[in-house]
mmCIF file of C-alpha atoms and ligand atoms in Angstrom:
data_model
loop_
_atom_site.group_PDB
_atom_site.id
_atom_site.type_symbol
_atom_site.label_atom_id
_atom_site.label_comp_id
_atom_site.label_asym_id
_atom_site.label_seq_id
_atom_site.Cartn_x
_atom_site.Cartn_y
_atom_site.Cartn_z
ATOM 1 C CA MET U 1413 46.333 14.858 92.134
ATOM 2 C CA HIS U 1414 49.796 14.490 90.693
ATOM 3 C CA GLY U 1415 52.508 14.426 93.366
ATOM 4 C CA LYS U 1416 50.055 14.977 96.239
ATOM 5 C CA ARG U 1417 50.826 13.030 99.406
ATOM 6 C CA ILE U 1418 47.956 11.466 101.327
ATOM 7 C CA LEU U 1419 48.359 10.188 104.868
ATOM 8 C CA LEU U 1420 45.636 7.529 105.061
ATOM 9 C CA ILE U 1421 44.555 6.511 108.566
ATOM 10 C CA ILE U 1422 42.578 3.271 108.606
ATOM 11 C CA GLY U 1423 40.225 2.813 111.543
ATOM 12 C CA GLY U 1424 38.725 -0.398 112.906
ATOM 13 C CA GLY U 1425 35.590 -1.195 110.938
ATOM 14 C CA ILE U 1426 34.557 -3.652 108.263
ATOM 15 C CA ALA U 1427 34.619 -0.780 105.736
ATOM 16 C CA ALA U 1428 38.433 -0.847 106.117
ATOM 17 C CA TYR U 1429 38.527 -3.219 103.141
ATOM 18 C CA LYS U 1430 37.320 -0.351 100.922
ATOM 19 C CA SER U 1431 40.459 1.602 101.859
ATOM 20 C CA CYS U 1432 42.499 -0.965 99.930
ATOM 21 C CA GLU U 1433 40.645 -0.011 96.752
ATOM 22 C CA LEU U 1434 40.950 3.669 97.692
ATOM 23 C CA ILE U 1435 44.756 3.360 97.795
ATOM 24 C CA ARG U 1436 44.711 1.983 94.244
ATOM 25 C CA LEU U 1437 42.459 4.809 93.028
ATOM 26 C CA ILE U 1438 44.606 7.539 94.630
ATOM 27 C CA ARG U 1439 47.759 6.072 93.120
ATOM 28 C CA ARG U 1440 46.159 5.678 89.702
ATOM 29 C CA ALA U 1441 45.212 9.384 89.903
ATOM 30 C CA GLY U 1442 48.889 10.255 90.506
ATOM 31 C CA GLY U 1443 48.829 10.626 94.291
ATOM 32 C CA GLU U 1444 51.124 9.008 96.843
ATOM 33 C CA VAL U 1445 49.784 7.177 99.906
ATOM 34 C CA THR U 1446 51.321 6.488 103.304
ATOM 35 C CA CYS U 1447 49.152 4.331 105.555
ATOM 36 C CA VAL U 1448 48.653 4.402 109.290
ATOM 37 C CA LEU U 1449 46.860 1.298 110.534
ATOM 38 C CA THR U 1450 45.120 1.502 113.908
ATOM 39 C CA GLU U 1451 44.971 -1.483 116.242
ATOM 40 C CA GLY U 1452 41.268 -1.863 115.375
ATOM 41 C CA GLY U 1453 41.961 -1.525 111.654
ATOM 42 C CA SER U 1454 44.527 -4.344 111.838
ATOM 43 C CA HIS U 1455 41.700 -6.765 112.675
ATOM 44 C CA PHE U 1456 40.162 -6.078 109.256
ATOM 45 C CA VAL U 1457 43.101 -5.477 106.865
ATOM 46 C CA THR U 1458 46.767 -6.320 107.254
ATOM 47 C CA ALA U 1459 49.791 -4.031 107.181
ATOM 48 C CA MET U 1460 51.189 -6.312 104.471
ATOM 49 C CA THR U 1461 48.203 -5.598 102.177
ATOM 50 C CA LEU U 1462 48.516 -1.838 102.701
ATOM 51 C CA ALA U 1463 52.300 -1.853 102.209
ATOM 52 C CA ALA U 1464 51.953 -3.818 98.965
ATOM 53 C CA LEU U 1465 49.226 -1.517 97.602
ATOM 54 C CA SER U 1466 50.824 1.777 98.694
ATOM 55 C CA GLU U 1467 54.422 0.655 98.065
ATOM 56 C CA ASN U 1468 55.311 2.512 101.246
ATOM 57 C CA PRO U 1469 56.056 1.431 104.826
ATOM 58 C CA VAL U 1470 52.923 1.150 106.993
ATOM 59 C CA HIS U 1471 52.962 2.816 110.401
ATOM 60 C CA THR U 1472 51.163 1.100 113.253
ATOM 61 C CA THR U 1473 52.506 2.245 116.578
ATOM 62 C CA LEU U 1474 53.700 5.319 118.392
ATOM 63 C CA TRP U 1475 56.330 3.291 120.187
ATOM 64 C CA ASP U 1476 58.337 2.022 117.232
ATOM 65 C CA LEU U 1477 61.946 2.927 118.001
ATOM 66 C CA ARG U 1478 63.154 2.475 114.416
ATOM 67 C CA ASN U 1479 60.340 4.587 112.965
ATOM 68 C CA GLU U 1480 60.897 7.322 115.527
ATOM 69 C CA VAL U 1481 64.589 7.453 114.656
ATOM 70 C CA GLU U 1482 63.994 7.456 110.894
ATOM 71 C CA MET U 1483 60.999 9.787 110.880
ATOM 72 C CA GLY U 1484 59.391 11.123 114.045
ATOM 73 C CA HIS U 1485 55.595 10.990 114.286
ATOM 74 C CA ILE U 1486 55.386 14.804 114.165
ATOM 75 C CA GLN U 1487 57.198 14.818 110.840
ATOM 76 C CA LEU U 1488 54.892 12.062 109.544
ATOM 77 C CA SER U 1489 51.907 14.276 110.376
ATOM 78 C CA ARG U 1490 53.404 17.259 108.546
ATOM 79 C CA GLN U 1491 54.820 15.825 105.334
ATOM 80 C CA ALA U 1492 51.396 14.940 103.871
ATOM 81 C CA ASP U 1493 49.257 17.358 101.817
ATOM 82 C CA LEU U 1494 46.084 15.881 103.294
ATOM 83 C CA VAL U 1495 45.225 13.563 106.182
ATOM 84 C CA VAL U 1496 42.362 11.168 105.347
ATOM 85 C CA VAL U 1497 40.704 9.092 108.067
ATOM 86 C CA CYS U 1498 38.901 6.249 106.281
ATOM 87 C CA PRO U 1499 37.020 4.574 107.760
ATOM 88 C CA ALA U 1500 36.519 6.947 110.681
ATOM 89 C CA THR U 1501 34.808 4.964 113.445
ATOM 90 C CA ALA U 1502 32.523 6.505 116.081
ATOM 91 C CA ASN U 1503 35.363 6.017 118.589
ATOM 92 C CA MET U 1504 37.861 7.778 116.307
ATOM 93 C CA LEU U 1505 35.489 10.748 115.772
ATOM 94 C CA ALA U 1506 34.952 10.980 119.537
ATOM 95 C CA LYS U 1507 38.696 11.006 120.221
ATOM 96 C CA MET U 1508 39.271 13.580 117.492
ATOM 97 C CA ALA U 1509 36.543 15.823 118.938
ATOM 98 C CA ALA U 1510 37.972 15.500 122.458
ATOM 99 C CA GLY U 1511 41.588 16.000 121.356
ATOM 100 C CA ILE U 1512 42.689 12.624 122.688
ATOM 101 C CA ALA U 1513 46.051 11.346 121.459
ATOM 102 C CA ASP U 1514 46.466 7.823 122.819
ATOM 103 C CA ASP U 1515 47.792 6.017 119.755
ATOM 104 C CA LEU U 1516 49.732 6.836 116.595
ATOM 105 C CA ALA U 1517 46.639 7.740 114.485
ATOM 106 C CA THR U 1518 45.060 10.147 116.980
ATOM 107 C CA THR U 1519 48.451 11.662 117.813
ATOM 108 C CA LEU U 1520 49.074 12.394 114.129
ATOM 109 C CA ILE U 1521 45.622 13.954 113.723
ATOM 110 C CA LEU U 1522 46.249 16.205 116.716
ATOM 111 C CA ALA U 1523 49.772 17.117 115.593
ATOM 112 C CA THR U 1524 49.081 17.803 111.932
ATOM 113 C CA ASP U 1525 49.001 21.272 110.420
ATOM 114 C CA LYS U 1526 47.371 19.962 107.206
ATOM 115 C CA PRO U 1527 43.680 19.658 106.248
ATOM 116 C CA VAL U 1528 41.892 16.602 107.627
ATOM 117 C CA LEU U 1529 39.115 14.687 105.852
ATOM 118 C CA ALA U 1530 37.130 12.097 107.816
ATOM 119 C CA VAL U 1531 35.015 9.452 106.082
ATOM 120 C CA PRO U 1532 32.784 7.891 108.753
ATOM 121 C CA ALA U 1533 31.449 4.341 108.597
ATOM 122 C CA MET U 1534 29.576 2.707 111.449
ATOM 123 C CA ASN U 1535 26.329 1.102 112.558
ATOM 124 C CA VAL U 1536 23.281 3.281 111.849
ATOM 125 C CA ARG U 1537 22.397 3.719 115.560
ATOM 126 C CA MET U 1538 25.983 4.689 116.364
ATOM 127 C CA TRP U 1539 25.932 7.304 113.573
ATOM 128 C CA LEU U 1540 22.551 8.716 114.642
ATOM 129 C CA ASN U 1541 23.495 8.724 118.329
ATOM 130 C CA ALA U 1542 23.460 12.279 119.714
ATOM 131 C CA ALA U 1543 27.027 11.830 120.977
ATOM 132 C CA THR U 1544 28.349 11.042 117.473
ATOM 133 C CA GLN U 1545 26.305 13.835 115.893
ATOM 134 C CA ALA U 1546 27.664 16.309 118.450
ATOM 135 C CA ASN U 1547 31.213 15.115 117.760
ATOM 136 C CA VAL U 1548 30.712 15.530 114.002
ATOM 137 C CA ALA U 1549 29.344 19.052 114.539
ATOM 138 C CA THR U 1550 32.361 19.892 116.723
ATOM 139 C CA LEU U 1551 34.803 18.624 114.093
ATOM 140 C CA ARG U 1552 33.034 20.494 111.272
ATOM 141 C CA GLY U 1553 33.161 23.623 113.413
ATOM 142 C CA ARG U 1554 36.951 23.203 113.424
ATOM 143 C CA ALA U 1555 37.053 23.046 109.625
ATOM 144 C CA ILE U 1556 37.604 19.292 109.539
ATOM 145 C CA THR U 1557 35.702 17.903 106.559
ATOM 146 C CA VAL U 1558 33.396 15.072 107.641
ATOM 147 C CA ILE U 1559 31.589 13.366 104.782
ATOM 148 C CA ASP U 1560 28.050 12.130 105.439
ATOM 149 C CA PRO U 1561 27.863 8.331 105.269
ATOM 150 C CA GLU U 1562 25.552 6.696 102.742
ATOM 151 C CA ASP U 1563 22.171 5.112 103.362
ATOM 152 C CA GLY U 1564 21.896 1.403 102.724
ATOM 153 C CA ALA U 1565 22.176 -2.158 103.977
ATOM 154 C CA MET U 1566 24.960 -2.558 106.526
ATOM 155 C CA ALA U 1567 27.313 -5.451 107.219
ATOM 156 C CA CYS U 1568 25.610 -5.828 110.628
ATOM 157 C CA GLY U 1569 22.231 -6.463 108.939
ATOM 158 C CA GLU U 1570 20.658 -3.101 109.761
ATOM 159 C CA TYR U 1571 19.616 -0.461 107.239
ATOM 160 C CA GLY U 1572 20.156 3.301 107.215
ATOM 161 C CA PRO U 1573 22.888 5.936 107.178
ATOM 162 C CA GLY U 1574 26.322 4.667 108.187
ATOM 163 C CA ARG U 1575 27.810 3.039 105.083
ATOM 164 C CA LEU U 1576 31.152 4.206 103.781
ATOM 165 C CA PRO U 1577 30.683 5.872 100.367
ATOM 166 C CA GLU U 1578 32.146 3.860 97.489
ATOM 167 C CA PRO U 1579 35.897 4.492 96.901
ATOM 168 C CA PRO U 1580 35.394 6.623 93.711
ATOM 169 C CA GLN U 1581 33.225 9.022 95.755
ATOM 170 C CA VAL U 1582 35.836 9.183 98.510
ATOM 171 C CA LEU U 1583 38.397 9.963 95.798
ATOM 172 C CA ASP U 1584 36.183 12.875 94.627
ATOM 173 C CA ALA U 1585 36.092 14.180 98.201
ATOM 174 C CA ILE U 1586 39.883 13.924 98.421
ATOM 175 C CA ARG U 1587 40.246 15.817 95.148
ATOM 176 C CA ALA U 1588 37.913 18.539 96.464
ATOM 177 C CA ALA U 1589 39.784 18.761 99.786
ATOM 178 C CA LEU U 1590 43.103 19.122 97.955
ATOM 179 C CA ARG U 1591 41.853 21.738 95.576
ATOM 180 C CA GLU U 1592 43.534 25.073 95.769
ATOM 181 C CA PRO U 1593 41.198 28.096 95.734
ATOM 182 C CA GLY U 1594 39.246 28.190 92.454
ATOM 183 C CA PRO U 1595 37.919 31.068 90.332
ATOM 184 C CA LEU U 1596 34.609 31.041 92.266
ATOM 185 C CA THR U 1597 36.030 30.742 95.789
ATOM 186 C CA GLY U 1598 34.076 33.040 98.091
ATOM 187 C CA ARG U 1599 31.073 33.219 95.727
ATOM 188 C CA HIS U 1600 27.599 31.794 96.301
ATOM 189 C CA VAL U 1601 26.031 30.262 93.191
ATOM 190 C CA LEU U 1602 22.358 29.285 93.070
ATOM 191 C CA VAL U 1603 21.285 26.704 90.484
ATOM 192 C CA THR U 1604 17.761 25.453 89.727
ATOM 193 C CA ALA U 1605 17.526 22.138 87.902
ATOM 194 C CA GLY U 1606 15.169 19.409 86.753
ATOM 195 C CA PRO U 1607 11.457 19.490 86.004
ATOM 196 C CA THR U 1608 8.643 20.451 88.334
ATOM 197 C CA HIS U 1609 5.666 18.246 89.128
ATOM 198 C CA GLU U 1610 2.309 19.980 89.295
ATOM 199 C CA ALA U 1611 -0.278 17.955 91.188
ATOM 200 C CA ILE U 1612 -3.598 17.061 89.555
ATOM 201 C CA ASP U 1613 -4.578 15.151 92.694
ATOM 202 C CA PRO U 1614 -2.490 13.276 95.330
ATOM 203 C CA VAL U 1615 -1.466 10.539 92.861
ATOM 204 C CA ARG U 1616 -1.280 12.291 89.467
ATOM 205 C CA TYR U 1617 0.786 15.172 88.210
ATOM 206 C CA ILE U 1618 1.785 17.180 85.138
ATOM 207 C CA ALA U 1619 5.523 16.976 84.349
ATOM 208 C CA ASN U 1620 8.032 17.452 81.532
ATOM 209 C CA ARG U 1621 10.994 15.522 80.138
ATOM 210 C CA SER U 1622 13.794 17.480 81.852
ATOM 211 C CA SER U 1623 16.380 15.074 83.344
ATOM 212 C CA GLY U 1624 18.189 17.642 85.495
ATOM 213 C CA LEU U 1625 21.547 16.496 84.032
ATOM 214 C CA GLN U 1626 22.648 19.906 82.692
ATOM 215 C CA GLY U 1627 21.699 21.775 85.874
ATOM 216 C CA PHE U 1628 23.398 19.192 88.124
ATOM 217 C CA ALA U 1629 26.520 19.388 85.944
ATOM 218 C CA ILE U 1630 26.538 23.186 86.339
ATOM 219 C CA ALA U 1631 26.155 22.890 90.119
ATOM 220 C CA GLU U 1632 29.045 20.399 90.199
ATOM 221 C CA ALA U 1633 31.269 22.598 88.005
ATOM 222 C CA ALA U 1634 30.537 25.618 90.230
ATOM 223 C CA ALA U 1635 31.487 23.629 93.361
ATOM 224 C CA GLN U 1636 34.669 22.424 91.672
ATOM 225 C CA ALA U 1637 35.498 26.053 90.880
ATOM 226 C CA GLY U 1638 35.338 26.741 94.616
ATOM 227 C CA ALA U 1639 31.835 28.260 94.921
ATOM 228 C CA ARG U 1640 29.368 27.635 97.710
ATOM 229 C CA VAL U 1641 26.517 26.103 95.716
ATOM 230 C CA THR U 1642 22.806 25.863 96.485
ATOM 231 C CA LEU U 1643 21.041 23.506 94.098
ATOM 232 C CA VAL U 1644 17.243 23.754 94.081
ATOM 233 C CA ALA U 1645 16.287 20.464 92.458
ATOM 234 C CA GLY U 1646 12.956 19.371 91.063
ATOM 235 C CA PRO U 1647 11.979 15.702 91.392
ATOM 236 C CA VAL U 1648 14.904 13.742 89.885
ATOM 237 C CA THR U 1649 16.881 10.819 91.308
ATOM 238 C CA LEU U 1650 20.344 12.121 90.355
ATOM 239 C CA PRO U 1651 23.013 11.955 93.102
ATOM 240 C CA THR U 1652 23.945 15.252 94.749
ATOM 241 C CA PRO U 1653 27.298 16.480 93.409
ATOM 242 C CA PHE U 1654 30.035 16.611 96.043
ATOM 243 C CA GLY U 1655 30.156 19.844 98.009
ATOM 244 C CA VAL U 1656 26.714 21.031 96.848
ATOM 245 C CA THR U 1657 23.837 21.924 99.192
ATOM 246 C CA ARG U 1658 20.661 20.479 97.685
ATOM 247 C CA VAL U 1659 17.110 21.652 98.362
ATOM 248 C CA ASN U 1660 14.525 19.237 96.939
ATOM 249 C CA VAL U 1661 11.219 20.633 95.673
ATOM 250 C CA GLU U 1662 8.261 19.266 93.703
ATOM 251 C CA SER U 1663 6.224 22.137 92.291
ATOM 252 C CA ALA U 1664 7.050 25.494 90.690
ATOM 253 C CA ARG U 1665 5.636 27.297 93.703
ATOM 254 C CA GLU U 1666 7.917 25.308 96.044
ATOM 255 C CA MET U 1667 10.853 26.092 93.758
ATOM 256 C CA ALA U 1668 9.982 29.810 93.865
ATOM 257 C CA ALA U 1669 9.949 29.710 97.687
ATOM 258 C CA ALA U 1670 13.325 27.898 97.818
ATOM 259 C CA VAL U 1671 14.896 30.430 95.436
ATOM 260 C CA ASP U 1672 13.443 33.278 97.484
ATOM 261 C CA ALA U 1673 14.977 31.793 100.658
ATOM 262 C CA ALA U 1674 18.531 31.693 99.258
ATOM 263 C CA GLN U 1675 20.631 34.460 100.795
ATOM 264 C CA GLY U 1676 23.633 36.361 99.477
ATOM 265 C CA VAL U 1677 23.655 34.867 95.982
ATOM 266 C CA ASP U 1678 26.311 36.232 93.594
ATOM 267 C CA ALA U 1679 25.172 34.344 90.500
ATOM 268 C CA ALA U 1680 21.936 32.477 89.767
ATOM 269 C CA VAL U 1681 21.743 29.925 86.977
ATOM 270 C CA MET U 1682 18.141 28.951 86.368
ATOM 271 C CA VAL U 1683 18.274 25.720 84.420
ATOM 272 C CA ALA U 1684 15.050 24.159 85.720
ATOM 273 C CA ALA U 1685 12.308 23.398 83.235
ATOM 274 C CA VAL U 1686 9.622 25.029 85.344
ATOM 275 C CA ALA U 1687 6.031 24.143 84.483
ATOM 276 C CA ASP U 1688 4.198 27.178 83.120
ATOM 277 C CA TRP U 1689 0.945 26.222 84.810
ATOM 278 C CA HIS U 1690 -0.426 24.387 87.808
ATOM 279 C CA VAL U 1691 -3.856 22.865 88.262
ATOM 280 C CA ALA U 1692 -6.280 25.207 90.029
ATOM 281 C CA GLY U 1693 -7.721 23.779 93.227
ATOM 282 C CA ALA U 1694 -6.072 20.340 92.953
ATOM 283 C CA PRO U 1695 -8.116 18.198 95.366
ATOM 284 C CA ASP U 1696 -6.444 16.377 98.274
ATOM 285 C CA ARG U 1697 -8.364 13.184 97.397
ATOM 286 C CA LYS U 1698 -7.899 11.089 94.259
ATOM 287 C CA ILE U 1699 -10.237 12.114 91.430
ATOM 288 C CA LYS U 1700 -12.533 9.155 90.579
ATOM 289 C CA LYS U 1701 -14.372 8.402 87.353
ATOM 290 C CA ASP U 1702 -17.970 9.405 88.034
ATOM 291 C CA GLY U 1703 -19.571 7.011 85.521
ATOM 292 C CA SER U 1704 -20.847 9.816 83.287
ATOM 293 C CA GLY U 1705 -18.209 9.178 80.623
ATOM 294 C CA GLN U 1706 -17.205 12.833 80.901
ATOM 295 C CA PRO U 1707 -13.542 13.514 81.772
ATOM 296 C CA PRO U 1708 -12.914 16.009 84.572
ATOM 297 C CA ALA U 1709 -12.090 19.552 83.467
ATOM 298 C CA LEU U 1710 -8.668 20.755 84.592
ATOM 299 C CA VAL U 1711 -8.342 24.496 85.002
ATOM 300 C CA LEU U 1712 -4.739 25.677 84.660
ATOM 301 C CA VAL U 1713 -3.356 28.736 86.430
ATOM 302 C CA GLU U 1714 -0.057 30.381 85.493
ATOM 303 C CA ASN U 1715 2.898 29.651 87.799
ATOM 304 C CA PRO U 1716 5.102 32.417 89.167
ATOM 305 C CA ASP U 1717 8.001 33.195 86.822
ATOM 306 C CA ILE U 1718 10.884 32.468 89.190
ATOM 307 C CA LEU U 1719 13.544 33.928 86.912
ATOM 308 C CA ALA U 1720 11.672 37.175 86.201
ATOM 309 C CA THR U 1721 10.762 37.559 89.888
ATOM 310 C CA LEU U 1722 14.406 37.152 90.932
ATOM 311 C CA CYS U 1723 15.568 39.656 88.291
ATOM 312 C CA ALA U 1724 13.071 42.249 89.529
ATOM 313 C CA SER U 1725 13.772 41.694 93.218
ATOM 314 C CA PRO U 1726 15.874 44.082 95.332
ATOM 315 C CA ARG U 1727 18.065 41.057 96.191
ATOM 316 C CA ARG U 1728 18.863 40.445 92.511
ATOM 317 C CA PRO U 1729 22.188 38.574 92.220
ATOM 318 C CA ARG U 1730 24.924 40.376 90.310
ATOM 319 C CA LEU U 1731 24.612 37.867 87.459
ATOM 320 C CA VAL U 1732 21.401 36.086 86.501
ATOM 321 C CA VAL U 1733 21.476 33.442 83.795
ATOM 322 C CA GLY U 1734 18.309 31.924 82.356
ATOM 323 C CA PHE U 1735 17.923 28.976 80.028
ATOM 324 C CA ALA U 1736 15.683 28.723 77.006
ATOM 325 C CA ALA U 1737 14.793 25.327 75.660
ATOM 326 C CA GLU U 1738 13.255 25.836 72.252
ATOM 327 C CA THR U 1739 12.317 23.608 69.349
ATOM 328 C CA HIS U 1740 12.485 26.379 66.695
ATOM 329 C CA ASP U 1741 13.772 29.971 66.173
ATOM 330 C CA VAL U 1742 16.094 29.352 69.123
ATOM 331 C CA ILE U 1743 18.138 32.578 69.022
ATOM 332 C CA ALA U 1744 15.194 34.872 68.246
ATOM 333 C CA HIS U 1745 13.209 33.462 71.167
ATOM 334 C CA ALA U 1746 16.238 33.777 73.464
ATOM 335 C CA LYS U 1747 16.713 37.454 72.579
ATOM 336 C CA ALA U 1748 13.060 38.161 73.309
ATOM 337 C CA LYS U 1749 13.344 36.245 76.598
ATOM 338 C CA LEU U 1750 16.412 38.221 77.662
ATOM 339 C CA ALA U 1751 14.451 41.459 77.502
ATOM 340 C CA ARG U 1752 11.230 40.037 78.922
ATOM 341 C CA LYS U 1753 12.808 38.404 81.978
ATOM 342 C CA GLY U 1754 15.513 40.941 82.758
ATOM 343 C CA ALA U 1755 18.296 38.307 82.847
ATOM 344 C CA ASP U 1756 21.928 39.077 81.983
ATOM 345 C CA TRP U 1757 22.322 36.046 79.772
ATOM 346 C CA ILE U 1758 19.966 33.531 78.254
ATOM 347 C CA VAL U 1759 21.550 30.197 77.427
ATOM 348 C CA ALA U 1760 19.545 28.929 74.484
ATOM 349 C CA ASN U 1761 19.445 25.327 73.419
ATOM 350 C CA ASP U 1762 17.609 23.487 70.689
ATOM 351 C CA VAL U 1763 15.648 20.653 72.276
ATOM 352 C CA SER U 1764 14.102 19.429 69.031
ATOM 353 C CA GLY U 1765 16.548 16.440 69.140
ATOM 354 C CA ASP U 1766 17.320 14.245 72.166
ATOM 355 C CA VAL U 1767 18.902 16.938 74.384
ATOM 356 C CA MET U 1768 16.360 16.420 77.166
ATOM 357 C CA GLY U 1769 17.566 13.299 78.971
ATOM 358 C CA GLY U 1770 20.612 12.951 76.672
ATOM 359 C CA SER U 1771 24.205 13.417 77.787
ATOM 360 C CA ARG U 1772 25.233 16.046 75.201
ATOM 361 C CA ASN U 1773 24.188 19.616 74.516
ATOM 362 C CA ALA U 1774 25.029 22.591 72.298
ATOM 363 C CA VAL U 1775 24.151 26.107 73.453
ATOM 364 C CA HIS U 1776 24.194 29.766 72.470
ATOM 365 C CA ILE U 1777 24.860 32.366 75.162
ATOM 366 C CA VAL U 1778 22.688 35.343 74.297
ATOM 367 C CA SER U 1779 23.471 38.621 76.100
ATOM 368 C CA ALA U 1780 23.274 42.370 75.445
ATOM 369 C CA GLY U 1781 26.771 41.973 73.972
ATOM 370 C CA GLY U 1782 25.733 39.478 71.306
ATOM 371 C CA VAL U 1783 25.605 35.713 70.819
ATOM 372 C CA GLU U 1784 28.354 33.233 71.657
ATOM 373 C CA ASN U 1785 28.036 29.672 70.401
ATOM 374 C CA ILE U 1786 29.341 26.748 72.470
ATOM 375 C CA PRO U 1787 29.480 23.783 70.096
ATOM 376 C CA GLU U 1788 28.080 20.351 70.882
ATOM 377 C CA ALA U 1789 29.839 18.675 73.831
ATOM 378 C CA PRO U 1790 29.023 16.491 76.856
ATOM 379 C CA LYS U 1791 26.823 18.349 79.335
ATOM 380 C CA HIS U 1792 29.644 18.483 81.914
ATOM 381 C CA ALA U 1793 31.898 20.223 79.353
ATOM 382 C CA ILE U 1794 29.123 22.739 78.566
ATOM 383 C CA ALA U 1795 28.808 23.271 82.338
ATOM 384 C CA ALA U 1796 32.560 23.886 82.721
ATOM 385 C CA ALA U 1797 32.556 26.376 79.808
ATOM 386 C CA LEU U 1798 29.623 28.246 81.312
ATOM 387 C CA ILE U 1799 31.137 28.345 84.810
ATOM 388 C CA GLU U 1800 34.395 29.681 83.388
ATOM 389 C CA ARG U 1801 32.472 32.558 81.764
ATOM 390 C CA ILE U 1802 30.448 33.186 84.933
ATOM 391 C CA ALA U 1803 33.658 33.413 87.003
ATOM 392 C CA ARG U 1804 35.076 35.908 84.511
ATOM 393 C CA ALA U 1805 31.891 37.994 84.554
ATOM 394 C CA LEU U 1806 31.910 38.169 88.378
ATOM 395 C CA ASP U 1807 35.566 39.178 88.549
HETATM 396 O O1 C5P Y 693 9.624 31.265 79.824
HETATM 397 P P1 C5P Y 693 10.474 30.072 79.706
HETATM 398 O O2 C5P Y 693 10.010 28.896 80.516
HETATM 399 O O3 C5P Y 693 10.795 29.649 78.313
HETATM 400 O O4 C5P Y 693 11.890 30.535 80.304
HETATM 401 C C1 C5P Y 693 12.886 29.652 80.613
HETATM 402 C C2 C5P Y 693 13.751 30.211 81.711
HETATM 403 O O5 C5P Y 693 12.952 30.791 82.728
HETATM 404 C C3 C5P Y 693 14.553 29.148 82.406
HETATM 405 O O6 C5P Y 693 15.739 29.739 82.897
HETATM 406 C C4 C5P Y 693 13.636 28.711 83.534
HETATM 407 O O7 C5P Y 693 14.350 28.119 84.606
HETATM 408 C C5 C5P Y 693 12.994 30.030 83.932
HETATM 409 N N1 C5P Y 693 11.622 29.942 84.411
HETATM 410 C C6 C5P Y 693 11.354 30.245 85.719
HETATM 411 N N2 C5P Y 693 10.073 30.200 86.186
HETATM 412 C C7 C5P Y 693 9.048 29.873 85.368
HETATM 413 C C8 C5P Y 693 9.301 29.563 84.027
HETATM 414 C C9 C5P Y 693 10.597 29.597 83.588
HETATM 415 O O8 C5P Y 693 12.283 30.531 86.476
HETATM 416 N N3 C5P Y 693 7.818 29.844 85.836
#
């Protein structure tokens, strides 16, 4: 973010206090901040606080003669690299959608020729109100980035969507909005991640130890490289990486359907640890002990092979990457899998240690061209290395 200039517009909501922390984070990351404080915002934070944190003059009114002489409001709207509205109140979103310019903040938003990022924060009912949702849709249709608020307890005592994301997340969104086109801009990358749960009955299931960490890191790295990313996620509680479209599934058959529904995929990275079998005829009522002392017999049926099905389909993406978690003969198994599944690459990893659930990994990329080893590193670094190679292969 070095040298990037952020025009930060602070709307009138209790979440305005989080903007103070945001200023510190942007500056620590190397960015420069100029604040515009709305009349409403000034009831929650003071211009003095913002001036001290940003080390820049704070602009509050359209009718400031000295400001207009030194730097007209049009110039103020143009000299930034990015305009960030945080918090963006329901009223501010409505004015932005309608093109109203009745104070300094809304005038700057209308006059700017730079990207605009809005970070809404408001009462849950105000956020869910059809008027606000229509305004958000209008703004997104005009290529203004509007971040979804978080779910949680609100200052007003209610619970639901409407909370401002924490400042580090807003910083991530700012970084993404500032990013110049990346090596995967214009590409659609599909990632599967996590385990699957195969129901035994409504309360029990068969699962595996996959954490989803590696797949989520790959989805995040692809988004950071500029790709449109669809992440088909098995049941894990990991947060959705910024800029990624997530489709949650439980079973292998649901995952297969979600993968089948993805359109126009350039590269598919199948990281999910898909269960090989599901339970035949899982009842929709809980299985009870019948007093005989005999356990129930579970009959297992093979799941669809999502990777092999995708490779054989007429809509096969240009690059298909499978994963192979093995506890022994890692490379030999990966080579066999490459041929059997019809993938372009198999990324093989040894899971005999604590890779599943751990934060580090070491992999071998097995392709028709040979084997490339990526030495042990944090999973996000493995993800970045893999995405770099995927971008090169698609070029
Ligand atoms: O056959 P195996 O499970 O070892 O293959 C692993 C690779 O195949 C992974 O990329 C995994 O996501 C994918 N796979 C799949 N559908 C299955 C089983 C595995 O897509 N039913």
